[in-house]
Short mmCIF file of the C-alpha atoms (twelve columns), coordinates in Angstrom:
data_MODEL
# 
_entry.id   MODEL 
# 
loop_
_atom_site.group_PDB 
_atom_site.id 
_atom_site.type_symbol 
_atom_site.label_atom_id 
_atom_site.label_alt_id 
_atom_site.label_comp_id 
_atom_site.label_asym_id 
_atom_site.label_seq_id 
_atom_site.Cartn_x 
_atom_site.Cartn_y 
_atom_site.Cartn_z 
_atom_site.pdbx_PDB_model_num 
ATOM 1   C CA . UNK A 1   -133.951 -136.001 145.368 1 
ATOM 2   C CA . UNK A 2   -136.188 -138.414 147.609 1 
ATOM 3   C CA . UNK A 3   -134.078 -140.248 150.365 1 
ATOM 4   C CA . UNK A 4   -135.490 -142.738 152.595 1 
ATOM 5   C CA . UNK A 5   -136.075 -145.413 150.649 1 
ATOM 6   C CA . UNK A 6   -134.350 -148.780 149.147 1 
ATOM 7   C CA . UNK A 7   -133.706 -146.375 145.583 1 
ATOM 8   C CA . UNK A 8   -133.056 -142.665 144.828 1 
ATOM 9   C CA . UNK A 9   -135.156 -140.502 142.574 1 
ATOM 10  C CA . UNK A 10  -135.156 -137.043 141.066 1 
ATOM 11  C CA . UNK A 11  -137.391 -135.252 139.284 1 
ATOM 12  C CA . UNK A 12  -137.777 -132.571 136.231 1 
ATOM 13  C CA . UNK A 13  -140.342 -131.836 134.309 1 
ATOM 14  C CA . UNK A 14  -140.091 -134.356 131.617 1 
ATOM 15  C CA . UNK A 15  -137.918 -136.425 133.507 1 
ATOM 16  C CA . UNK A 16  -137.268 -138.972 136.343 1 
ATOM 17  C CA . UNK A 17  -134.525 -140.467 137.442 1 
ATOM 18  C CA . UNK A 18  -134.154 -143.784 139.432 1 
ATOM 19  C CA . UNK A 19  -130.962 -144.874 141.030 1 
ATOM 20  C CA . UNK A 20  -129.131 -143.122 138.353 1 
ATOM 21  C CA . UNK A 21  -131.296 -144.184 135.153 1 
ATOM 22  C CA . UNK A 22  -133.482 -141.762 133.317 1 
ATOM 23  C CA . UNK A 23  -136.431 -142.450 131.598 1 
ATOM 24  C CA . UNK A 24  -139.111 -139.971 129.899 1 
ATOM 25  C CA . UNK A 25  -141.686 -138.600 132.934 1 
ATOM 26  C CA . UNK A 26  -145.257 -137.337 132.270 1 
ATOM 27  C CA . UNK A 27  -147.490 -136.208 135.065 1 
ATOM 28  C CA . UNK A 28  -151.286 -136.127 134.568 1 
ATOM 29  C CA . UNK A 29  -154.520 -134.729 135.935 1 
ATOM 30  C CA . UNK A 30  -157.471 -137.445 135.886 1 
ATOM 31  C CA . UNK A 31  -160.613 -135.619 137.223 1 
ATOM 32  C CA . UNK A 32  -162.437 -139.216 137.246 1 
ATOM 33  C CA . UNK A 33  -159.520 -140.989 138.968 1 
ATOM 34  C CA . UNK A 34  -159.927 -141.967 142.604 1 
ATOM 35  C CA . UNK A 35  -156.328 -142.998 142.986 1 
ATOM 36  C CA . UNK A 36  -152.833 -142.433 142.083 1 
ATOM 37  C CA . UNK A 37  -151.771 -144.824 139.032 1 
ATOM 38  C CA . UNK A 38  -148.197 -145.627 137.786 1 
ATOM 39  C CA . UNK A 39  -148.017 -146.806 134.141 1 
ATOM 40  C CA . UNK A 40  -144.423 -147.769 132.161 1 
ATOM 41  C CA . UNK A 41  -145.151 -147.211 128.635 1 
ATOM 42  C CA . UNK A 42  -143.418 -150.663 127.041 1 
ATOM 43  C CA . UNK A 43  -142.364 -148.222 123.618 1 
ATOM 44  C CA . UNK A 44  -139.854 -145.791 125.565 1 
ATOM 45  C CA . UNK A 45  -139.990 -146.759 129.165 1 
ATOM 46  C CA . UNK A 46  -141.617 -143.516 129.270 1 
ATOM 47  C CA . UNK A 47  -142.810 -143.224 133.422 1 
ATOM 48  C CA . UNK A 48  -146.370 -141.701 133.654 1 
ATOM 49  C CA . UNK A 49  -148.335 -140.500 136.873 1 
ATOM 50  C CA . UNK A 50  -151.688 -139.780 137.237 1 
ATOM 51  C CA . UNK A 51  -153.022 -137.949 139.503 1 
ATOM 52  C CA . UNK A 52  -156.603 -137.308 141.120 1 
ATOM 53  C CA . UNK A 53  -157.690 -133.600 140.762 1 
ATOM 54  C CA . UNK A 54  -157.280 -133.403 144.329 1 
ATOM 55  C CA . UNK A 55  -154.075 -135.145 144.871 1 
ATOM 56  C CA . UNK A 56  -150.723 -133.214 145.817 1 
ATOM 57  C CA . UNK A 57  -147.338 -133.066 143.669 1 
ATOM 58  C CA . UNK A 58  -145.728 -134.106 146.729 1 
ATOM 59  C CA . UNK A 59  -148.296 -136.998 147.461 1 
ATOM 60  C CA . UNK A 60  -147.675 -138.085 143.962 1 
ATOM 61  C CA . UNK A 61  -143.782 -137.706 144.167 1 
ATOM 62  C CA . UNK A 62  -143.808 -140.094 147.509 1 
ATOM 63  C CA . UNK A 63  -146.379 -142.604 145.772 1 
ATOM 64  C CA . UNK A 64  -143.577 -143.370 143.129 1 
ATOM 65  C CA . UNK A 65  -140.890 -143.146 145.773 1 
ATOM 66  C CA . UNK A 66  -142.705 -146.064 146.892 1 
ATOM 67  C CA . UNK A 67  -143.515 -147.905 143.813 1 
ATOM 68  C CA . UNK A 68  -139.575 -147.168 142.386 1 
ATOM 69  C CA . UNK A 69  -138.569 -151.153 142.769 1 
ATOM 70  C CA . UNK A 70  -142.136 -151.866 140.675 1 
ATOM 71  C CA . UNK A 71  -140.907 -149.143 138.059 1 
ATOM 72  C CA . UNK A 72  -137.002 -150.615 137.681 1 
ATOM 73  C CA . UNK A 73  -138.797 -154.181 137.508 1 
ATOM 74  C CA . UNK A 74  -141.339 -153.336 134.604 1 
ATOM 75  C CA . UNK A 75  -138.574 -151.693 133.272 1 
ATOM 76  C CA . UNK A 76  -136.533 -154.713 133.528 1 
ATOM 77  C CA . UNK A 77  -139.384 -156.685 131.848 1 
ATOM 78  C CA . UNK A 78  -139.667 -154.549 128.590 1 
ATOM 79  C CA . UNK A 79  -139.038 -156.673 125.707 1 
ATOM 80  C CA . UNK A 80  -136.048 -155.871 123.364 1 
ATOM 81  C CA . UNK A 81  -136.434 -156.023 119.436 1 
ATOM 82  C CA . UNK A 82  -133.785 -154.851 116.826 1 
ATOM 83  C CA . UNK A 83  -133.901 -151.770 114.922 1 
ATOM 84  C CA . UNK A 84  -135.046 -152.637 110.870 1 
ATOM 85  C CA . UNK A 85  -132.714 -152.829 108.794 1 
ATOM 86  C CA . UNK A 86  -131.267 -154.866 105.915 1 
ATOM 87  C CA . UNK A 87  -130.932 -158.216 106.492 1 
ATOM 88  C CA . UNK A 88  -133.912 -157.953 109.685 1 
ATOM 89  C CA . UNK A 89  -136.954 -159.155 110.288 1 
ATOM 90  C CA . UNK A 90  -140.102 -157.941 109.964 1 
ATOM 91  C CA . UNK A 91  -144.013 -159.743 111.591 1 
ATOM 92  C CA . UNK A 92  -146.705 -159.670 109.088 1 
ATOM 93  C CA . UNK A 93  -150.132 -161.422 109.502 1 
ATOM 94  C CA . UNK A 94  -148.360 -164.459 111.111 1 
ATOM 95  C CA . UNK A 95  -145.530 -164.231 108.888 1 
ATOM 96  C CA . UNK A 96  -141.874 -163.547 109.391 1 
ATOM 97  C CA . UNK A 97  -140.501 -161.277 106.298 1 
ATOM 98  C CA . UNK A 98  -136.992 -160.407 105.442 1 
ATOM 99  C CA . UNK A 99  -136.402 -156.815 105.127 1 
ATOM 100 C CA . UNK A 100 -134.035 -155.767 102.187 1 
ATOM 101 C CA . UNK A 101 -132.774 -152.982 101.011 1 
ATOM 102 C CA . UNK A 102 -132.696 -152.179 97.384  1 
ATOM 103 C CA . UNK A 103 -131.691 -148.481 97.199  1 
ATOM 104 C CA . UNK A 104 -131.518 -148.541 93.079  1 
ATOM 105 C CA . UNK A 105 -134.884 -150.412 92.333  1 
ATOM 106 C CA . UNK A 106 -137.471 -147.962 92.294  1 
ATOM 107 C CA . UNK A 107 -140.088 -148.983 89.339  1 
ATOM 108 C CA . UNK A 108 -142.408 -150.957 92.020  1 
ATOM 109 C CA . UNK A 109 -142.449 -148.432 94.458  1 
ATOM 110 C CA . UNK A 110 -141.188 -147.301 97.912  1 
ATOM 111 C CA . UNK A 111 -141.583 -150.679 99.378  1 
ATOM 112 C CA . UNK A 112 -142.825 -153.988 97.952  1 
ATOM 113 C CA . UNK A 113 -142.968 -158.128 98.668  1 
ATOM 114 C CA . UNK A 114 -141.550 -160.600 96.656  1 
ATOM 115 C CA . UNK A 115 -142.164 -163.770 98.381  1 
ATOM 116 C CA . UNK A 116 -140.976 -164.045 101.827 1 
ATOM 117 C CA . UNK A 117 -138.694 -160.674 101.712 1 
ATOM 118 C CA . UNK A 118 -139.700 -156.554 101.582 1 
ATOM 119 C CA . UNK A 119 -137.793 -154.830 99.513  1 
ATOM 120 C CA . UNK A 120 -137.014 -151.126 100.168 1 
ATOM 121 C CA . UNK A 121 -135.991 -148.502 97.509  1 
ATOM 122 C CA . UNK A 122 -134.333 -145.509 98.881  1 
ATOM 123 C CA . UNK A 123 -132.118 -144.518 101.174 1 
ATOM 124 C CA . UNK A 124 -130.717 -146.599 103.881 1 
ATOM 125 C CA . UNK A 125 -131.985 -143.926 106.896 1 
ATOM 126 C CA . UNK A 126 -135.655 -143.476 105.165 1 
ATOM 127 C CA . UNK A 127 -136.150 -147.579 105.901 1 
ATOM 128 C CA . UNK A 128 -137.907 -147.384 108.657 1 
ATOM 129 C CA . UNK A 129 -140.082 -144.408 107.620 1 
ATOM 130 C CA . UNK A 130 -140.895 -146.325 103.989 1 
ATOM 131 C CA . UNK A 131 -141.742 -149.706 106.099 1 
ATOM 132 C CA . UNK A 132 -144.221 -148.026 108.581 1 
ATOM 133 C CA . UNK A 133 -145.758 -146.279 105.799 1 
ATOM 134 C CA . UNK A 134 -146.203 -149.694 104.163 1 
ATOM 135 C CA . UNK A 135 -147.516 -151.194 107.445 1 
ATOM 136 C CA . UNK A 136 -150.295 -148.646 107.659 1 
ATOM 137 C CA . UNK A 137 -151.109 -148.971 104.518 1 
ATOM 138 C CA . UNK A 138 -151.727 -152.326 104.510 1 
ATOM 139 C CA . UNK A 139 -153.387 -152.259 107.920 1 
ATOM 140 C CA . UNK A 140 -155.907 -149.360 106.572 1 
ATOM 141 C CA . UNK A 141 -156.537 -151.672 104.356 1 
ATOM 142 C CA . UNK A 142 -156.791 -155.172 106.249 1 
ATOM 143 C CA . UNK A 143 -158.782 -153.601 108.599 1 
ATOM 144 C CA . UNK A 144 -161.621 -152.028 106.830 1 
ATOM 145 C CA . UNK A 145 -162.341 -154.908 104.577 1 
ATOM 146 C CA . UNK A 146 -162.802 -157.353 107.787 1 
ATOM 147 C CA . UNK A 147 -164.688 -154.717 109.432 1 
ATOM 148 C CA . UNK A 148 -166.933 -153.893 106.617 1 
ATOM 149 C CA . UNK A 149 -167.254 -157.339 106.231 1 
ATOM 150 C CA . UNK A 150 -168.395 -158.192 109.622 1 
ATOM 151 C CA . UNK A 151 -171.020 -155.458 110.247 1 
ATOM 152 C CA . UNK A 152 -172.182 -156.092 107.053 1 
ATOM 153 C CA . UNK A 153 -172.983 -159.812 108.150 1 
ATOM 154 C CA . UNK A 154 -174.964 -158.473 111.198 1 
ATOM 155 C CA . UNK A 155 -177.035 -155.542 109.538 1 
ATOM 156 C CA . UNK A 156 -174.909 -153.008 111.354 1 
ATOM 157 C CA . UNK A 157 -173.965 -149.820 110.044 1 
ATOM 158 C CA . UNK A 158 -169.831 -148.586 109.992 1 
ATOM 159 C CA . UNK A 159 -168.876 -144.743 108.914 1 
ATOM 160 C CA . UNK A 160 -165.194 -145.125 108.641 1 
ATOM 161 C CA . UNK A 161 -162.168 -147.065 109.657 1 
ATOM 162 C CA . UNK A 162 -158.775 -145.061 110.555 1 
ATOM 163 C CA . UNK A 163 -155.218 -146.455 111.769 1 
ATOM 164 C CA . UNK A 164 -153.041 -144.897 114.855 1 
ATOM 165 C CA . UNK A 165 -150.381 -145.509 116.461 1 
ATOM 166 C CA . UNK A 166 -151.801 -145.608 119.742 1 
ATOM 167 C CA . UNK A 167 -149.821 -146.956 122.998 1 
ATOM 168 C CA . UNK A 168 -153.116 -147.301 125.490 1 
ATOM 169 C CA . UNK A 169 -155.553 -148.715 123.411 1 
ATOM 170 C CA . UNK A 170 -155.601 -151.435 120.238 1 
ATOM 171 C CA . UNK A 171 -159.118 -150.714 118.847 1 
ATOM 172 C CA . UNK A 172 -162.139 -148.099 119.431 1 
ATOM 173 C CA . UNK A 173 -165.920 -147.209 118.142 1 
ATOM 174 C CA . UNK A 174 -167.204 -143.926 118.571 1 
ATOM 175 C CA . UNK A 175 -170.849 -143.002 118.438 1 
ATOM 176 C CA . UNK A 176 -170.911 -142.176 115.173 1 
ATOM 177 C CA . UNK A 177 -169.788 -145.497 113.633 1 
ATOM 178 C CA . UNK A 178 -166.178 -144.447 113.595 1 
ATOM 179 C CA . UNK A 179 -163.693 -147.418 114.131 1 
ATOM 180 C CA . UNK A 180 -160.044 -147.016 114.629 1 
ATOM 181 C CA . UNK A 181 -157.102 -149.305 115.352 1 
ATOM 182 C CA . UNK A 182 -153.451 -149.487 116.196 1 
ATOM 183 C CA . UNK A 183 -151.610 -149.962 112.579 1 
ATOM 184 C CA . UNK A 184 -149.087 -152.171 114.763 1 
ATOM 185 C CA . UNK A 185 -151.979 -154.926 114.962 1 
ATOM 186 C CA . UNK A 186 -150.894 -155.831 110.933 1 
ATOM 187 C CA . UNK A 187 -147.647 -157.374 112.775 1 
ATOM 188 C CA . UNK A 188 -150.256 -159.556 114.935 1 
ATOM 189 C CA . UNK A 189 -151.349 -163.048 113.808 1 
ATOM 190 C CA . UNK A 190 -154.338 -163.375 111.731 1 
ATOM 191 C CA . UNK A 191 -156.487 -164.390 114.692 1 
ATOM 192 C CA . UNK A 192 -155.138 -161.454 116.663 1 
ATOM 193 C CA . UNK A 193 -156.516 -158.966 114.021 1 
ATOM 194 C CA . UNK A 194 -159.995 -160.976 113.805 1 
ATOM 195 C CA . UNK A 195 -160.535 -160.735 117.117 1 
ATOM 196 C CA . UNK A 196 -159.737 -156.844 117.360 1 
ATOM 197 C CA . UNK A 197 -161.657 -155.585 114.555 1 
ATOM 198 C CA . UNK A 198 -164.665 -158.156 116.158 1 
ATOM 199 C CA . UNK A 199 -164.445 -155.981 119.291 1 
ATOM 200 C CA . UNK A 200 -164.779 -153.010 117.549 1 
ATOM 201 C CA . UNK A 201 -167.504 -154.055 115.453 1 
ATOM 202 C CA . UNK A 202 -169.262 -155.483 118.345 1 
ATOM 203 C CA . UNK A 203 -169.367 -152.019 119.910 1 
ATOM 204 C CA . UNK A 204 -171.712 -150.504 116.788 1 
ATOM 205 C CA . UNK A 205 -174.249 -152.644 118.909 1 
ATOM 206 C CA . UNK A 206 -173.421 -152.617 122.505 1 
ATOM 207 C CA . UNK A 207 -171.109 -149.675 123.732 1 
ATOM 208 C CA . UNK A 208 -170.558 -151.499 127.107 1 
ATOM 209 C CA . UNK A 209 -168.893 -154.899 127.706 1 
ATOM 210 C CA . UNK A 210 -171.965 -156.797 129.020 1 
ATOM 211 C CA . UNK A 211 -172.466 -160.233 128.341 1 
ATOM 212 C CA . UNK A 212 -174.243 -159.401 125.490 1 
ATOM 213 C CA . UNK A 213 -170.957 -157.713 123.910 1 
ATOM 214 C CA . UNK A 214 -168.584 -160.538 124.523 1 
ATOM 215 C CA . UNK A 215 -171.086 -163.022 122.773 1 
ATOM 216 C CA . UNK A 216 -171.411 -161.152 119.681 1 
ATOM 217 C CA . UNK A 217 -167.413 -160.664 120.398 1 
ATOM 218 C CA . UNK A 218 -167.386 -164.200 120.079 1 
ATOM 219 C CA . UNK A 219 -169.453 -165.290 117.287 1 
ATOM 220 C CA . UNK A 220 -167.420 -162.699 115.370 1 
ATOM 221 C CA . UNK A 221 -164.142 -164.018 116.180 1 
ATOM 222 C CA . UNK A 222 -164.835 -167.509 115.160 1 
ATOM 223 C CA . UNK A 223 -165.620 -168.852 118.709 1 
ATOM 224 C CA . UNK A 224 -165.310 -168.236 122.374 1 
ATOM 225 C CA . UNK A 225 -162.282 -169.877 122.737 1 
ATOM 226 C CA . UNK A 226 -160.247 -168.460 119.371 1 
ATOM 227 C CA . UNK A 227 -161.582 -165.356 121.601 1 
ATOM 228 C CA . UNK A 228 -159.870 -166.205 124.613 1 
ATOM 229 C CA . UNK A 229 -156.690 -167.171 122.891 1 
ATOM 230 C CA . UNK A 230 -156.588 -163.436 121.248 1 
ATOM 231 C CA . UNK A 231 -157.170 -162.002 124.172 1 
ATOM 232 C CA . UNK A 232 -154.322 -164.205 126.091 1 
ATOM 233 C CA . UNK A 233 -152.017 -163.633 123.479 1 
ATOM 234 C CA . UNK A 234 -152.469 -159.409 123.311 1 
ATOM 235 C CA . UNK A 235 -151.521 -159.844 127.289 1 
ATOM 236 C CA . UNK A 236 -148.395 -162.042 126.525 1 
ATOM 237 C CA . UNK A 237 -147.195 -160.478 123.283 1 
ATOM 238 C CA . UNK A 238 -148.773 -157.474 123.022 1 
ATOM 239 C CA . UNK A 239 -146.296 -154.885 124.300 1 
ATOM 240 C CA . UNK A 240 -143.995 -156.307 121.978 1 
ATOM 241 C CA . UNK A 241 -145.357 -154.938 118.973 1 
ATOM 242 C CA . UNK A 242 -145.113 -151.356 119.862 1 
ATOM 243 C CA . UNK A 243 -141.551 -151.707 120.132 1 
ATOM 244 C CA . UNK A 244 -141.230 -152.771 116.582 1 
ATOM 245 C CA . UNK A 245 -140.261 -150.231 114.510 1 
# 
């Protein structure tokens, strides 16, 4: 336990503890960072430290003594949503949907929309398995025909589009040609997704973020400022959507 200070913290491996709350811990070794970070992962609350090759446990363990009032605050700040379930709501594309459960109706499938609901066959505790399968489906889907589309309008060439559920990053390009997105980017507006899979495509060009990037970044989202409003909006609302579901 570290004493000392305004709050109190202990530590286990997977663990940490401030004034009396736990939350998930992860410590990590960053050969390229020059400084000790502190991230709050907006899913779990999950606490993660990373530490220079160099740095000390103890160095690390008295840099989030320190920070322990920033950690309870972003913890603070972490948006709440409801659990799905029957009678909830679900984002889709800019749309709201109702979420019902239809546990005898099984010739359409697992999951499937009628108008402004989703209707789920099944169980009542395989919901929220059925409706992220049905997310990433249609995300898989979304995505690669807008990104297909888009390098196809600029001559570039794209190997193959994947979906993750990734908590650091919404979008990347490897060298091969390889694009792949958060799936939780379906439960983004319209403009939101645009702007992600321009990014992506933009890097089958330019794998930096020079000027030249953002302006292709730009004529592929439909303007500079539909751009800058996707870009504003991800830093608003993003964290949100990863604790959907």
């Amino acid at each position: 336990m570290t004493k000392g200070y305004s709050h109190t913290i202990e530590w286990a491996a997977d663990q940490v503890v401030l004034d009396g709350r736990p939350f998930p811990f992860t410590l990590r070794r960053d050969a390229r960072a020059r400084r000790m970070l502190l991230r709050v992962m907006p899913r779990d609350g999950a606490v993660v430290l990373v530490l220079p090759k160099r740095a000390s446990l103890q160095a690390g363990q008295q840099f989030m003594a320190e920070q322990a009032g920033w950690i309870l605050a972003r913890q603070a700040e972490r948006p709440q949503s409801p659990p799905w379930a029957d009678g909830g709501s679900l984002p889709f594309l800019g749309e709201t949907l109702t979420i019902r459960h239809c546990p005898q109706q099984r010739a359409r499938g697992a999951v499937w929309r009628e108008g402004g609901e989703l209707l789920v066959a099944g169980q009542p505790e395989h919901l929220p398995r059925r409706l992220r399968d049905w997310l990433k489906s249609r995300a898989r889907e979304e995505f690669a025909a807008q990104a297909r589309s888009l390098a196809a309008s600029e001559g570039l060439s794209l190997s193959r589009v994947t979906v993750r559920d990734t908590s650091s990053r919404w979008g990347s390009c490897s060298a091969g040609g390889n694009l792949s997105f958060s799936w939780r980017l379906i439960m983004a507006p319209p403009g939101i997704v645009r702007y992600m899979v321009a990014h992506e495509v933009a890097h089958l060009r330019h794998m930096d973020h020079g000027d030249a990037f953002w302006r292709l970044v730009a004529r592929l989202s439909g303007g500079d400022a539909e751009m800058r409003a996707a870009r504003h909006w991800l830093k608003r609302h993003g964290a949100a959507l990863h604790l959907v579901g």
